[in-house]
Every structure is written in C-alpha cells, then in structure tokens.
Tab-separated table of C-alpha atoms (C1' of nucleotides) in Angstrom:
chain	number	residue	atom	x	y	z
A	1	MET	CA	-16.803	-31.557	-15.816
A	2	ASN	CA	-13.683	-30.846	-13.856
A	3	GLU	CA	-12.801	-33.890	-11.748
A	4	ARG	CA	-9.622	-32.503	-10.350
A	5	ILE	CA	-9.150	-32.526	-6.587
A	6	ILE	CA	-6.674	-30.138	-5.066
A	7	ALA	CA	-5.704	-29.853	-1.426
A	8	LEU	CA	-3.905	-26.817	-0.096
A	9	ILE	CA	-1.954	-27.506	3.074
A	10	ASP	CA	-0.986	-24.323	4.893
A	11	CYS	CA	0.915	-24.169	8.179
A	12	ASN	CA	-0.694	-22.142	10.952
A	13	SER	CA	1.275	-19.027	11.957
A	14	PHE	CA	4.284	-20.852	10.581
A	15	TYR	CA	7.232	-18.932	12.026
A	16	CYS	CA	5.537	-18.663	15.417
A	17	SER	CA	4.763	-22.367	15.415
A	18	CYS	CA	8.440	-23.085	14.751
A	19	GLU	CA	9.410	-21.006	17.773
A	20	ARG	CA	6.828	-22.742	19.933
A	21	LEU	CA	8.157	-26.165	19.016
A	22	PHE	CA	11.174	-25.705	21.193
A	23	ARG	CA	9.415	-23.662	23.828
A	24	PRO	CA	6.354	-25.608	24.935
A	25	ASP	CA	5.863	-23.026	27.655
A	26	LEU	CA	4.673	-20.665	24.911
A	27	MET	CA	1.794	-22.894	23.829
A	28	ASN	CA	-0.951	-20.619	25.112
A	29	ARG	CA	0.943	-17.356	25.130
A	30	PRO	CA	0.695	-14.869	22.279
A	31	VAL	CA	3.777	-15.202	20.060
A	32	GLY	CA	5.098	-12.967	17.285
A	33	VAL	CA	8.055	-13.070	14.918
A	34	LEU	CA	9.682	-9.924	13.549
A	35	SER	CA	11.160	-9.108	10.150
A	36	ASN	CA	14.864	-8.472	9.740
A	37	ASN	CA	16.230	-5.726	11.939
A	38	ASP	CA	13.386	-6.467	14.359
A	39	GLY	CA	11.279	-4.104	12.275
A	40	CYS	CA	7.741	-5.391	11.728
A	41	PHE	CA	5.650	-8.396	12.671
A	42	VAL	CA	5.672	-10.987	9.913
A	43	SER	CA	4.054	-13.847	11.806
A	44	ARG	CA	1.507	-13.811	14.615
A	45	THR	CA	-0.368	-16.456	16.533
A	46	ASN	CA	-4.128	-16.126	16.927
A	47	GLU	CA	-3.625	-14.856	20.468
A	48	LEU	CA	-1.527	-11.999	19.132
A	49	LYS	CA	-3.963	-11.255	16.310
A	50	ARG	CA	-6.728	-10.974	18.890
A	51	LEU	CA	-4.707	-8.317	20.688
A	52	GLY	CA	-5.064	-6.198	17.571
A	53	VAL	CA	-1.481	-6.425	16.335
A	54	ALA	CA	-1.692	-6.221	12.543
A	55	MET	CA	0.422	-8.026	9.988
A	56	GLY	CA	3.382	-5.787	9.207
A	57	ALA	CA	2.882	-3.622	12.276
A	58	PRO	CA	6.127	-1.900	13.283
A	59	TYR	CA	7.276	-3.405	16.567
A	60	PHE	CA	8.049	-0.100	18.254
A	61	GLN	CA	4.484	1.061	17.672
A	62	VAL	CA	2.897	-1.883	19.470
A	63	LYS	CA	5.606	-2.614	21.993
A	64	ASN	CA	3.374	-1.409	24.807
A	65	ILE	CA	0.648	-3.872	23.941
A	66	CYS	CA	3.236	-6.637	23.772
A	67	ASP	CA	4.763	-5.827	27.124
A	68	LYS	CA	1.405	-5.566	28.832
A	69	ASN	CA	0.169	-8.866	27.491
A	70	ASN	CA	3.249	-10.958	28.005
A	71	VAL	CA	3.794	-11.486	24.290
A	72	ALA	CA	6.782	-13.647	23.341
A	73	VAL	CA	8.532	-11.719	20.558
A	74	PHE	CA	11.297	-13.214	18.390
A	75	SER	CA	13.729	-12.004	15.768
A	76	ALA	CA	13.391	-13.999	12.572
A	77	ASN	CA	15.386	-17.227	12.622
A	78	PHE	CA	15.225	-18.235	8.983
A	79	SER	CA	17.554	-21.196	9.142
A	80	LEU	CA	15.191	-22.769	11.652
A	81	TYR	CA	12.140	-22.056	9.508
A	82	THR	CA	13.558	-23.437	6.271
A	83	ASN	CA	14.693	-26.539	8.073
A	84	MET	CA	11.233	-27.100	9.551
A	85	SER	CA	9.658	-26.360	6.186
A	86	ASP	CA	11.691	-29.155	4.603
A	87	ARG	CA	10.413	-31.571	7.239
A	88	VAL	CA	6.792	-30.600	6.634
A	89	MET	CA	7.161	-30.947	2.858
A	90	ASN	CA	8.880	-34.295	3.158
A	91	THR	CA	5.915	-35.584	5.105
A	92	LEU	CA	3.499	-34.277	2.467
A	93	PHE	CA	5.334	-36.127	-0.302
A	94	GLU	CA	4.070	-39.372	1.229
A	95	PHE	CA	0.478	-38.410	0.486
A	96	ALA	CA	0.397	-37.376	-3.167
A	97	PRO	CA	2.195	-38.246	-6.398
A	98	SER	CA	2.322	-34.597	-7.373
A	99	ILE	CA	2.945	-31.734	-4.986
A	100	GLU	CA	3.747	-28.116	-5.627
A	101	ILE	CA	5.646	-26.357	-2.863
A	102	TYR	CA	4.163	-22.918	-3.193
A	103	SER	CA	5.955	-21.144	-0.376
A	104	VAL	CA	7.870	-21.889	2.787
A	105	ASP	CA	4.658	-22.777	4.607
A	106	GLU	CA	2.204	-24.062	2.022
A	107	ALA	CA	1.845	-26.699	-0.666
A	108	PHE	CA	-0.742	-27.806	-3.205
A	109	LEU	CA	-1.369	-31.538	-3.431
A	110	ASP	CA	-2.970	-33.107	-6.478
A	111	LEU	CA	-5.382	-35.687	-5.096
A	112	THR	CA	-7.238	-36.288	-8.355
A	113	GLY	CA	-8.485	-39.837	-8.622
A	114	LEU	CA	-9.004	-40.428	-4.933
A	115	ASP	CA	-12.456	-41.480	-3.797
A	116	GLU	CA	-14.417	-38.318	-3.148
A	117	GLY	CA	-16.356	-39.835	-0.319
A	118	SER	CA	-13.239	-40.376	1.734
A	119	ILE	CA	-11.248	-37.344	0.688
A	120	GLU	CA	-11.955	-35.426	3.864
A	121	SER	CA	-10.809	-38.180	6.158
A	122	TYR	CA	-7.736	-38.613	3.941
A	123	CYS	CA	-6.905	-34.966	4.506
A	124	ARG	CA	-7.545	-35.180	8.220
A	125	ASN	CA	-4.992	-37.928	8.240
A	126	ILE	CA	-2.513	-35.687	6.386
A	127	LYS	CA	-3.061	-33.017	8.999
A	128	LYS	CA	-2.587	-35.451	11.847
A	129	THR	CA	0.538	-36.994	10.347
A	130	VAL	CA	2.229	-33.654	9.682
A	131	GLU	CA	1.532	-32.590	13.226
A	132	GLN	CA	2.852	-35.871	14.601
A	133	ASN	CA	5.991	-35.893	12.474
A	134	THR	CA	6.938	-32.256	12.769
A	135	GLY	CA	4.915	-30.631	15.534
A	136	ILE	CA	3.690	-27.942	13.134
A	137	PRO	CA	-0.102	-27.438	13.061
A	138	VAL	CA	-1.641	-27.130	9.589
A	139	CYS	CA	-5.026	-26.534	7.956
A	140	VAL	CA	-6.300	-28.094	4.744
A	141	GLY	CA	-8.545	-26.658	2.035
A	142	ILE	CA	-9.976	-29.009	-0.586
A	143	ALA	CA	-11.434	-27.892	-3.929
A	144	ARG	CA	-11.491	-28.282	-7.713
A	145	THR	CA	-9.164	-25.358	-8.373
A	146	LYS	CA	-6.305	-23.576	-6.667
A	147	VAL	CA	-8.213	-20.354	-6.081
A	148	LEU	CA	-11.040	-22.286	-4.424
A	149	ALA	CA	-8.590	-24.375	-2.399
A	150	LYS	CA	-7.182	-21.128	-1.063
A	151	LEU	CA	-10.645	-19.972	-0.067
A	152	ALA	CA	-11.423	-23.326	1.522
A	153	ASN	CA	-8.211	-23.182	3.483
A	154	ARG	CA	-9.082	-19.748	4.802
A	155	ILE	CA	-12.345	-21.101	6.140
A	156	ALA	CA	-10.606	-24.117	7.661
A	157	LYS	CA	-8.383	-21.661	9.528
A	158	LYS	CA	-11.093	-19.250	10.638
A	159	ASP	CA	-14.027	-21.499	11.401
A	160	GLU	CA	-13.249	-23.708	14.383
A	161	SER	CA	-16.124	-26.060	13.654
A	162	THR	CA	-14.215	-27.320	10.618
A	163	LYS	CA	-11.447	-28.634	12.887
A	164	GLY	CA	-8.897	-27.481	10.351
A	165	VAL	CA	-10.170	-29.201	7.203
A	166	PHE	CA	-12.729	-27.761	4.786
A	167	SER	CA	-13.838	-29.001	1.382
A	168	THR	CA	-15.818	-27.203	-1.303
A	169	LEU	CA	-16.377	-30.330	-3.362
A	170	LYS	CA	-19.957	-30.449	-2.115
A	171	LYS	CA	-22.226	-27.836	-3.631
A	172	GLU	CA	-23.628	-26.458	-0.385
A	173	ASN	CA	-20.121	-26.005	1.042
A	174	LEU	CA	-19.023	-24.256	-2.132
A	175	GLU	CA	-21.936	-21.820	-2.029
A	176	HIS	CA	-21.279	-21.181	1.641
A	177	ALA	CA	-17.600	-20.478	1.001
A	178	LEU	CA	-18.260	-18.170	-1.929
A	179	SER	CA	-20.923	-16.084	-0.226
A	180	LYS	CA	-18.945	-15.811	3.017
A	181	SER	CA	-15.740	-14.664	1.317
A	182	GLU	CA	-15.208	-11.019	0.600
A	183	ILE	CA	-13.824	-10.197	-2.806
A	184	GLY	CA	-10.556	-8.985	-1.290
A	185	ASP	CA	-10.063	-12.383	0.364
A	186	VAL	CA	-9.792	-14.064	-3.004
A	187	TRP	CA	-6.275	-15.141	-3.940
A	188	GLY	CA	-4.855	-12.744	-6.531
A	189	ILE	CA	-7.126	-9.837	-5.698
A	190	GLY	CA	-5.167	-7.164	-3.908
A	191	ARG	CA	-5.889	-3.633	-2.768
A	192	GLN	CA	-6.189	-1.957	-6.143
A	193	SER	CA	-8.448	-4.581	-7.676
A	194	ASN	CA	-10.525	-4.648	-4.511
A	195	ILE	CA	-11.378	-0.990	-4.995
A	196	LYS	CA	-12.233	-1.506	-8.655
A	197	PHE	CA	-14.469	-4.481	-7.886
A	198	LYS	CA	-16.377	-2.485	-5.298
A	199	ILE	CA	-17.096	0.143	-7.929
A	200	LEU	CA	-18.564	-2.575	-10.128
A	201	GLY	CA	-20.743	-3.585	-7.194
A	202	ILE	CA	-18.882	-6.871	-6.680
A	203	LYS	CA	-18.332	-7.407	-2.969
A	204	THR	CA	-18.146	-11.171	-2.526
A	205	ALA	CA	-16.469	-14.086	-4.263
A	206	LYS	CA	-19.917	-15.353	-5.180
A	207	GLN	CA	-20.779	-12.111	-6.947
A	208	LEU	CA	-17.600	-12.333	-9.004
A	209	ARG	CA	-18.310	-15.931	-9.959
A	210	ASP	CA	-21.821	-14.991	-11.085
A	211	TYR	CA	-20.859	-11.792	-12.877
A	212	GLN	CA	-21.883	-12.348	-16.454
A	213	ASN	CA	-19.761	-9.847	-18.356
A	214	SER	CA	-16.471	-11.738	-18.442
A	215	TYR	CA	-15.238	-9.554	-21.262
A	216	LEU	CA	-15.385	-6.555	-18.949
A	217	ILE	CA	-13.591	-8.494	-16.196
A	218	GLN	CA	-10.757	-9.288	-18.593
A	219	LYS	CA	-10.639	-5.718	-19.860
A	220	GLN	CA	-10.389	-4.240	-16.369
A	221	PHE	CA	-8.455	-6.895	-14.504
A	222	THR	CA	-6.360	-8.423	-17.294
A	223	LYS	CA	-6.151	-12.036	-18.235
A	224	VAL	CA	-5.367	-12.908	-14.644
A	225	GLY	CA	-8.643	-11.445	-13.377
A	226	ARG	CA	-10.524	-13.473	-15.927
A	227	MET	CA	-8.725	-16.649	-14.866
A	228	ILE	CA	-9.546	-16.013	-11.229
A	229	GLN	CA	-13.200	-15.717	-12.161
A	230	ASP	CA	-13.026	-19.005	-14.058
A	231	GLU	CA	-11.347	-20.737	-11.135
A	232	LEU	CA	-14.228	-19.614	-8.898
A	233	ARG	CA	-16.476	-21.356	-11.431
A	234	GLU	CA	-14.479	-24.560	-10.930
A	235	ILE	CA	-12.807	-24.153	-14.297
A	236	SER	CA	-9.137	-24.836	-13.754
A	237	CYS	CA	-6.690	-22.220	-15.082
A	238	PHE	CA	-3.687	-22.582	-12.778
A	239	PRO	CA	-2.094	-26.016	-13.098
A	240	ILE	CA	-0.182	-27.749	-10.328
A	241	SER	CA	3.458	-28.058	-11.203
A	242	ASP	CA	5.873	-30.147	-9.206
A	243	GLU	CA	9.031	-28.958	-10.900
A	244	VAL	CA	10.809	-26.116	-9.159
A	245	PRO	CA	11.384	-23.360	-11.710
A	246	LYS	CA	14.736	-21.620	-11.737
A	247	LYS	CA	14.766	-18.042	-10.540
A	248	LYS	CA	14.782	-15.453	-13.303
A	249	GLU	CA	16.176	-12.842	-11.019
A	250	ILE	CA	17.899	-13.050	-7.663
A	251	MET	CA	17.853	-10.204	-5.246
A	252	SER	CA	19.606	-9.614	-1.980
A	253	SER	CA	18.940	-6.585	0.153
A	254	ARG	CA	18.870	-5.517	3.778
A	255	THR	CA	17.929	-2.518	5.792
A	256	PHE	CA	20.906	-1.480	7.906
A	257	GLY	CA	20.975	-1.799	11.672
A	258	SER	CA	22.093	1.818	11.863
A	259	PRO	CA	22.299	4.346	9.045
A	260	VAL	CA	25.651	4.819	7.317
A	261	PHE	CA	27.251	7.799	5.599
A	262	GLU	CA	30.419	6.344	4.168
A	263	LYS	CA	30.836	4.876	0.737
A	264	SER	CA	33.074	2.261	2.289
A	265	SER	CA	30.183	0.949	4.374
A	266	LEU	CA	27.928	0.723	1.347
A	267	ARG	CA	30.690	-1.135	-0.458
A	268	GLU	CA	30.962	-3.681	2.339
A	269	SER	CA	27.239	-4.261	2.469
A	270	LEU	CA	26.946	-4.598	-1.309
A	271	ALA	CA	29.861	-7.032	-1.379
A	272	SER	CA	28.186	-9.073	1.287
A	273	TYR	CA	24.798	-9.148	-0.461
A	274	ALA	CA	26.524	-9.981	-3.737
A	275	GLY	CA	28.018	-12.989	-1.989
A	276	LEU	CA	24.589	-14.206	-0.898
A	277	ALA	CA	23.005	-13.616	-4.292
A	278	CYS	CA	25.799	-15.363	-6.203
A	279	GLU	CA	25.612	-18.334	-3.900
A	280	LYS	CA	21.939	-18.736	-4.797
A	281	LEU	CA	22.807	-18.273	-8.454
A	282	ARG	CA	25.375	-21.073	-8.352
A	283	LYS	CA	23.071	-23.310	-6.371
A	284	GLN	CA	20.603	-23.372	-9.246
A	285	ASN	CA	23.467	-23.855	-11.693
A	286	SER	CA	23.046	-20.527	-13.436
A	287	VAL	CA	25.006	-17.506	-14.543
A	288	CYS	CA	23.781	-13.956	-14.871
A	289	GLN	CA	24.501	-11.215	-17.345
A	290	GLU	CA	23.017	-8.200	-15.624
A	291	VAL	CA	23.778	-6.587	-12.289
A	292	GLU	CA	21.751	-3.864	-10.661
A	293	ILE	CA	22.406	-2.061	-7.407
A	294	TYR	CA	20.117	0.132	-5.370
A	295	ILE	CA	20.758	2.445	-2.446
A	296	ARG	CA	18.413	4.580	-0.451
A	297	THR	CA	17.935	6.731	2.623
A	298	ASN	CA	15.258	6.109	5.255
A	299	PRO	CA	11.882	7.138	3.785
A	300	PHE	CA	10.254	7.203	7.226
A	301	LYS	CA	12.605	9.852	8.502
A	302	GLU	CA	12.279	13.537	7.750
A	303	ILE	CA	15.724	14.011	6.313
A	304	PRO	CA	17.028	14.769	2.813
A	305	GLN	CA	16.089	11.754	0.728
A	306	TYR	CA	18.060	9.979	-1.957
A	307	VAL	CA	17.028	6.861	-3.871
A	308	LYS	CA	18.909	5.556	-6.858
A	309	SER	CA	19.444	2.381	-8.798
A	310	ILE	CA	21.637	1.571	-11.757
A	311	SER	CA	22.358	-1.522	-13.767
A	312	ILE	CA	24.880	-2.851	-16.222
A	313	THR	CA	24.886	-5.624	-18.784
A	314	LEU	CA	28.048	-7.696	-18.645
A	315	GLU	CA	30.032	-8.716	-21.689
A	316	SER	CA	29.975	-12.283	-20.516
A	317	ALA	CA	27.662	-14.008	-18.086
A	318	THR	CA	29.186	-15.081	-14.803
A	319	CYS	CA	28.529	-16.651	-11.420
A	320	ASP	CA	31.796	-15.501	-9.881
A	321	THR	CA	31.188	-13.490	-6.723
A	322	ARG	CA	34.381	-11.522	-7.201
A	323	LYS	CA	33.404	-10.294	-10.654
A	324	ILE	CA	29.941	-9.307	-9.482
A	325	ILE	CA	31.403	-7.369	-6.570
A	326	LYS	CA	33.713	-5.516	-8.931
A	327	GLU	CA	30.788	-4.509	-11.110
A	328	ALA	CA	28.768	-3.476	-8.077
A	329	PHE	CA	31.569	-1.206	-6.911
A	330	THR	CA	31.830	0.452	-10.313
A	331	LEU	CA	28.103	1.068	-10.285
A	332	LEU	CA	28.271	2.467	-6.777
A	333	ASP	CA	30.924	4.946	-7.875
A	334	GLU	CA	28.434	6.276	-10.386
A	335	ILE	CA	25.485	6.828	-8.097
A	336	PHE	CA	26.956	7.433	-4.664
A	337	VAL	CA	26.495	10.964	-3.387
A	338	SER	CA	28.070	11.826	-0.074
A	339	GLY	CA	26.201	13.642	2.651
A	340	TYR	CA	23.142	11.410	2.777
A	341	GLU	CA	22.178	9.075	5.582
A	342	TYR	CA	21.877	5.699	3.868
A	343	LYS	CA	19.600	3.032	5.308
A	344	LYS	CA	19.445	0.299	2.721
A	345	ALA	CA	21.342	-1.267	-0.142
A	346	ALA	CA	20.417	-4.010	-2.562
A	347	ILE	CA	21.827	-6.008	-5.420
A	348	LYS	CA	19.888	-7.769	-8.137
A	349	LEU	CA	21.169	-10.348	-10.599
A	350	SER	CA	19.167	-10.792	-13.775
A	351	LYS	CA	19.402	-11.988	-17.381
A	352	ILE	CA	19.940	-15.349	-15.762
A	353	GLN	CA	20.905	-18.275	-17.986
A	354	ASP	CA	21.744	-21.917	-17.593
A	355	LYS	CA	25.403	-22.404	-16.810
A	356	ASP	CA	25.802	-25.181	-19.326
A	357	GLU	CA	23.996	-23.478	-22.164
A	358	TYR	CA	24.796	-19.809	-22.120
A	359	GLN	CA	26.442	-17.971	-24.959
A	360	ILE	CA	30.187	-17.683	-24.387
A	361	SER	CA	31.429	-14.178	-25.024
A	362	LEU	CA	33.948	-13.534	-27.764
A	363	PHE	CA	35.353	-10.456	-26.117
A	364	GLY	CA	34.572	-10.550	-22.411
A	365	LYS	CA	36.450	-12.711	-19.949
A	366	ASN	CA	34.517	-15.902	-19.314
A	367	ASP	CA	34.590	-17.813	-16.030
A	368	SER	CA	37.554	-20.169	-16.063
A	369	GLN	CA	37.648	-23.650	-14.563
A	370	GLU	CA	39.771	-22.309	-11.719
A	371	ASP	CA	37.191	-19.623	-10.944
A	372	LEU	CA	34.417	-22.177	-10.812
A	373	ILE	CA	36.371	-24.576	-8.628
A	374	LEU	CA	37.137	-21.809	-6.182
A	375	MET	CA	33.504	-20.686	-5.969
A	376	ASN	CA	32.364	-24.254	-5.576
A	377	LEU	CA	34.809	-24.825	-2.753
A	378	MET	CA	33.661	-21.686	-0.989
A	379	ASP	CA	30.025	-22.818	-1.201
A	380	LYS	CA	30.906	-26.218	0.188
A	381	ILE	CA	32.744	-24.819	3.173
A	382	ASN	CA	29.957	-22.380	3.932
A	383	ALA	CA	27.362	-25.118	3.683
A	384	ARG	CA	29.310	-27.203	6.152
A	385	ASP	CA	30.513	-24.594	8.621
A	386	GLY	CA	27.911	-21.868	8.338
A	387	ASP	CA	27.131	-18.864	6.163
A	388	GLU	CA	30.011	-16.538	5.384
A	389	THR	CA	32.647	-18.727	7.030
A	390	LEU	CA	34.541	-17.991	3.842
A	391	LYS	CA	33.863	-14.752	2.045
A	392	VAL	CA	35.459	-12.121	-0.118
A	393	ALA	CA	37.510	-9.678	1.932
A	394	ALA	CA	35.590	-6.724	0.493
A	395	CYS	CA	32.682	-7.683	2.744
A	396	GLY	CA	34.597	-6.319	5.702
A	397	THR	CA	35.503	-8.145	8.847
A	398	ASN	CA	34.254	-6.402	11.960
A	399	LYS	CA	30.634	-6.081	12.948
A	400	LYS	CA	29.764	-2.736	11.484
A	401	ALA	CA	26.853	-0.328	11.729
A	402	TRP	CA	25.130	-1.761	8.674
A	403	PHE	CA	24.815	-5.229	10.184
A	404	MET	CA	21.214	-5.893	11.042
A	405	LYS	CA	19.880	-5.932	14.547
A	406	GLN	CA	18.484	-9.180	15.799
A	407	THR	CA	18.300	-8.867	19.521
A	408	LEU	CA	15.481	-11.340	20.123
A	409	LYS	CA	16.723	-14.332	18.181
A	410	SER	CA	16.086	-17.886	19.311
A	411	PRO	CA	18.951	-20.427	19.212
A	412	ARG	CA	19.702	-22.437	16.077
A	413	TYR	CA	17.964	-25.484	17.565
A	414	VAL	CA	18.250	-27.622	14.465
A	415	THR	CA	21.125	-26.150	12.480
A	416	GLY	CA	23.895	-25.466	14.967
A	417	TRP	CA	25.516	-28.215	17.017
A	418	SER	CA	26.374	-25.816	19.785
A	419	GLU	CA	22.792	-24.642	20.122
A	420	LEU	CA	20.893	-27.913	20.322
A	421	LEU	CA	18.122	-27.983	22.864
A	422	LYS	CA	19.309	-29.372	26.202
A	423	ILE	CA	16.900	-31.540	28.140
B	7	DT	C1'	15.525	5.619	18.645
B	8	DC	C1'	12.502	2.199	16.103
B	9	DT	C1'	8.940	0.839	9.753
B	10	DG	C1'	11.300	-6.481	5.862
B	11	DG	C1'	12.851	-9.176	1.897
B	12	DG	C1'	12.243	-11.661	-2.341
B	13	DG	C1'	9.800	-12.915	-6.089
B	14	DT	C1'	6.311	-13.447	-10.611
B	15	DC	C1'	3.290	-12.103	-14.298
B	16	DC	C1'	0.886	-8.824	-17.287
B	17	DT	C1'	0.289	-4.790	-20.284
B	18	DA	C1'	1.261	-0.719	-22.862
B	19	DG	C1'	4.131	1.533	-25.621
B	20	DG	C1'	8.385	2.355	-28.056
B	21	DA	C1'	11.948	0.691	-31.237
B	22	DC	C1'	12.763	-1.602	-35.067
B	23	DC	C1'	12.120	-4.457	-39.217
B	24	DC	C1'	10.364	-5.440	-43.916
C	9	DT	C1'	-4.524	17.492	-51.688
C	10	DC	C1'	-1.609	13.520	-50.856
C	11	DT	C1'	2.357	10.434	-46.066
C	12	DG	C1'	1.052	2.104	-45.195
C	13	DG	C1'	0.530	-1.862	-42.615
C	14	DG	C1'	1.840	-5.536	-39.972
C	15	DG	C1'	4.711	-7.895	-37.005
C	16	DT	C1'	8.204	-8.893	-33.137
C	17	DC	C1'	10.989	-7.807	-29.341
C	18	DC	C1'	12.173	-5.323	-25.314
C	19	DT	C1'	11.423	-2.579	-21.213
C	20	DA	C1'	9.294	-0.013	-17.471
C	21	DG	C1'	5.913	0.054	-14.342
C	22	DG	C1'	1.962	-1.813	-11.942
C	23	DA	C1'	-0.176	-5.308	-9.258
C	24	DC	C1'	0.053	-9.125	-6.610
C	25	DC	C1'	1.938	-12.959	-3.664
C	26	DC	C1'	4.145	-14.944	0.788
DNA sequence: TCTGGGGTCCTAGGACCC
DNA sequence: TCTGGGGTCCTAGGACCC
C-alpha cells in the first residue's frame, strides 16, 4: 500500500497575481499578461478567461474584447515574477522536509508521515501562510502520486466549494476526481494522445485507470503512458526530487520587434542571445561543446519563407561568451541568405559538461584562467547593476529593430531601486 | 501592423563493433 | 542453393510540459 502523501501547490494566474500585488485597484478587474513582444496571452485571471480569451491568444486578435471590458494588459515582467516565485518557494520550505520546485509557479511537497486526518487543515494553513507572506493566492491538491496531485489541484482551482484545497486521499474524493476529469486533463496527456485515447474509447481519467490492457497502453503511449496509468492507480512512478538538475541544453531565442534583412542585425541579436545563454551556463558551473544557431522568417506572413539551423561541435568545451559568439558568427555565414525578411534568431548550447570534470582538449584552445576571471567579473557586474550592463561589443549598442517590443510593462517594483512603489 | 520562450524524455533506426 | 547474431551508442524527431 502506498502511504506517500504529496501536495501540489500551484499559484493562481501567477503572472497576473504578481501584477495585481502592486496594483490593488486591479483586484476585481480582468488582468492578462502577454508573451515577449506583446504577442500572446500567457497568463489570465478568471475574469479574463470568462471573457473567452484563450491561453496563447494573439493580443491583436482579442484587443477589441480587452478594450471593451476594461482589461488590464501587461507586457511580461520576468524579473518581477522570478523574484516573487523565490518568495513563494521560500515560504513553502517551512512546511516540508522535501520540496520539488517544478516550475516558476508550482511545487510538489512530500508530506509523507503526517497524520492523514489533519492533512487538509495543514494544507489550508500552507495556503494561508503563502498568501499572508507573499500576497500570491495558491491552490493545493493532495494525493498519493504526482499525477493525482495535479488532478486534485485542478479541482481545487475549478470548484469553489473546495475553497482552494482538495484531497484525493479519501476514496470517494478520488472516484469523484477521476470520473470528473477528462482524459486530456491528465498531466502528461497532450493533444496527440488525447485523440488516440478517444479512439480506444477512453474519455475520462477513471476509464484510463480501469483499462485492463496495460500492455496495449504501453505499446501505444510508450513507457510514460503506462506510468501515468499506474499513477492514476495510486502506484507511484514519478518520485519527488529536491535536487535541482543541471540543464542539459540551454537555449536563448527571441522574436524580433520588427523584421530585419541585414546579416549585421542577425549577428547582433545572436551575440546578445549568446551572452544570455553563456551566463546561464556559467551560473550552473558548466561548459558546453556544441553550439547551434537557428534563423527564420515570419511563418504567419505570406512572404517567401526561410528556416535554417546549423550546429558545430567545438574542439574544446567552453563557457566563454566571446568564443561562443565567434562560433555563432561562423555558423551564420554558412546559412545566411540575403533577401529574406527575418523575424527570429536563436542559439542553443548543448553537450554540456561539468566545468571541473570535462575532458581538456589536446588540440583546441581551452579556457584560460584569465578568460574565466573576465567572464566571472562580467557576471558579477551584471548581477549587481542589471542585465547587459557589461556585454560584448558585438551585441550592438543602439536600440535596433530586432529589440523586442514591450510597451505595456509594469515597473521593476522589487528589482530596481528607481522603480520602487511610492506610497 | 500585430502570433512566445525554454525545456525534458522516449523511441526507432542507423552505424558500428565483435 | 547457400549470405549470422547480438549488442551498444548516437541522433533525429515526436510528444509533452509550463
């Protein structure tokens, strides 16, 4: 018998809630936060969802609805969100010996061993404390496995009678949750699998749990599908892990504010993204041995299209921004074709290894102490004085066309001295 | 005019080895 | 006429997540 108890704490409309924190006047107004470049909605409050604005909806397509209904729309302000996320997580650490931060706005807590009779009130207290300490509203799902905790959390969010906490530890609650949840609502089952399940006649989570032919499930939905089925049966397959794994690849990409034609603009953007990616690489104390770049035109526009990526394996692994930029430029020379209207560029670092353990190259030029000291210094200054205070000159200096548009951005309430809230 | 960014895991199939 | 068998490693592509 599985005695594990897992709680999933998930912030409500996280980005929107962060914006509301500093704007109490927005408490009952619909609020939405846009992706980079003010492209699509990536966070919506319930009021906005009720207006029919879908997740990922392009802003320009629903702008009318927003204007008519007095919707407060924001550009994404990621430094604010990560800062608030840290505060939420720090509060959660007080409540469990083991916690897995799953994403910016959710965490699994291992509550195994706590008295089952009082687990719900314990979680209500977590909810209350997080809201008191940070101002961010959260919901809690309690279950024996992660997949079920996800389902429970969904119900806690949707069903107001739960007051934000729902547990499937009791049998009748579990049956209720499973029969009420559509198969596509189950964590790990996306669009493609949804279609395949429907063909098998499986429409609810309950039907998947009770489906006898597990061999067929594994055959059609891989090992992962089989594990999801087991988790619905309260058999634990996905452990909680409190160690933060190092990234195996690091990507940095942006859609441009305006399209660009010149190779020089692509070079600047790639240099800039390389800077961001390498900073992340150094932060986790790694080096990389493969660089890939990617450029493309705007697929939504009826113009001649061009999409191309190319990668190179380096002779020696590195975390030096300048070397990565050099490689990126060489790669760009190979795939750039003039005449196209470019809309996006990306860089990806892979074959990532530990800085202290990687194989030194016999032939390539390895990072020297001086290189590392310089990079380290640059990171320190940028951490203190703001991103890209110090950067490689190849990134360009003036605000150019490829810079992203963020016309609706809120102030840096918690990360910039000059933008603190004035009362 | 206007459509995001960053990840992970799994499998099949090819290359290669003895 | 008749052309082995088994294993590992790597990669591309698909699916999914927030």
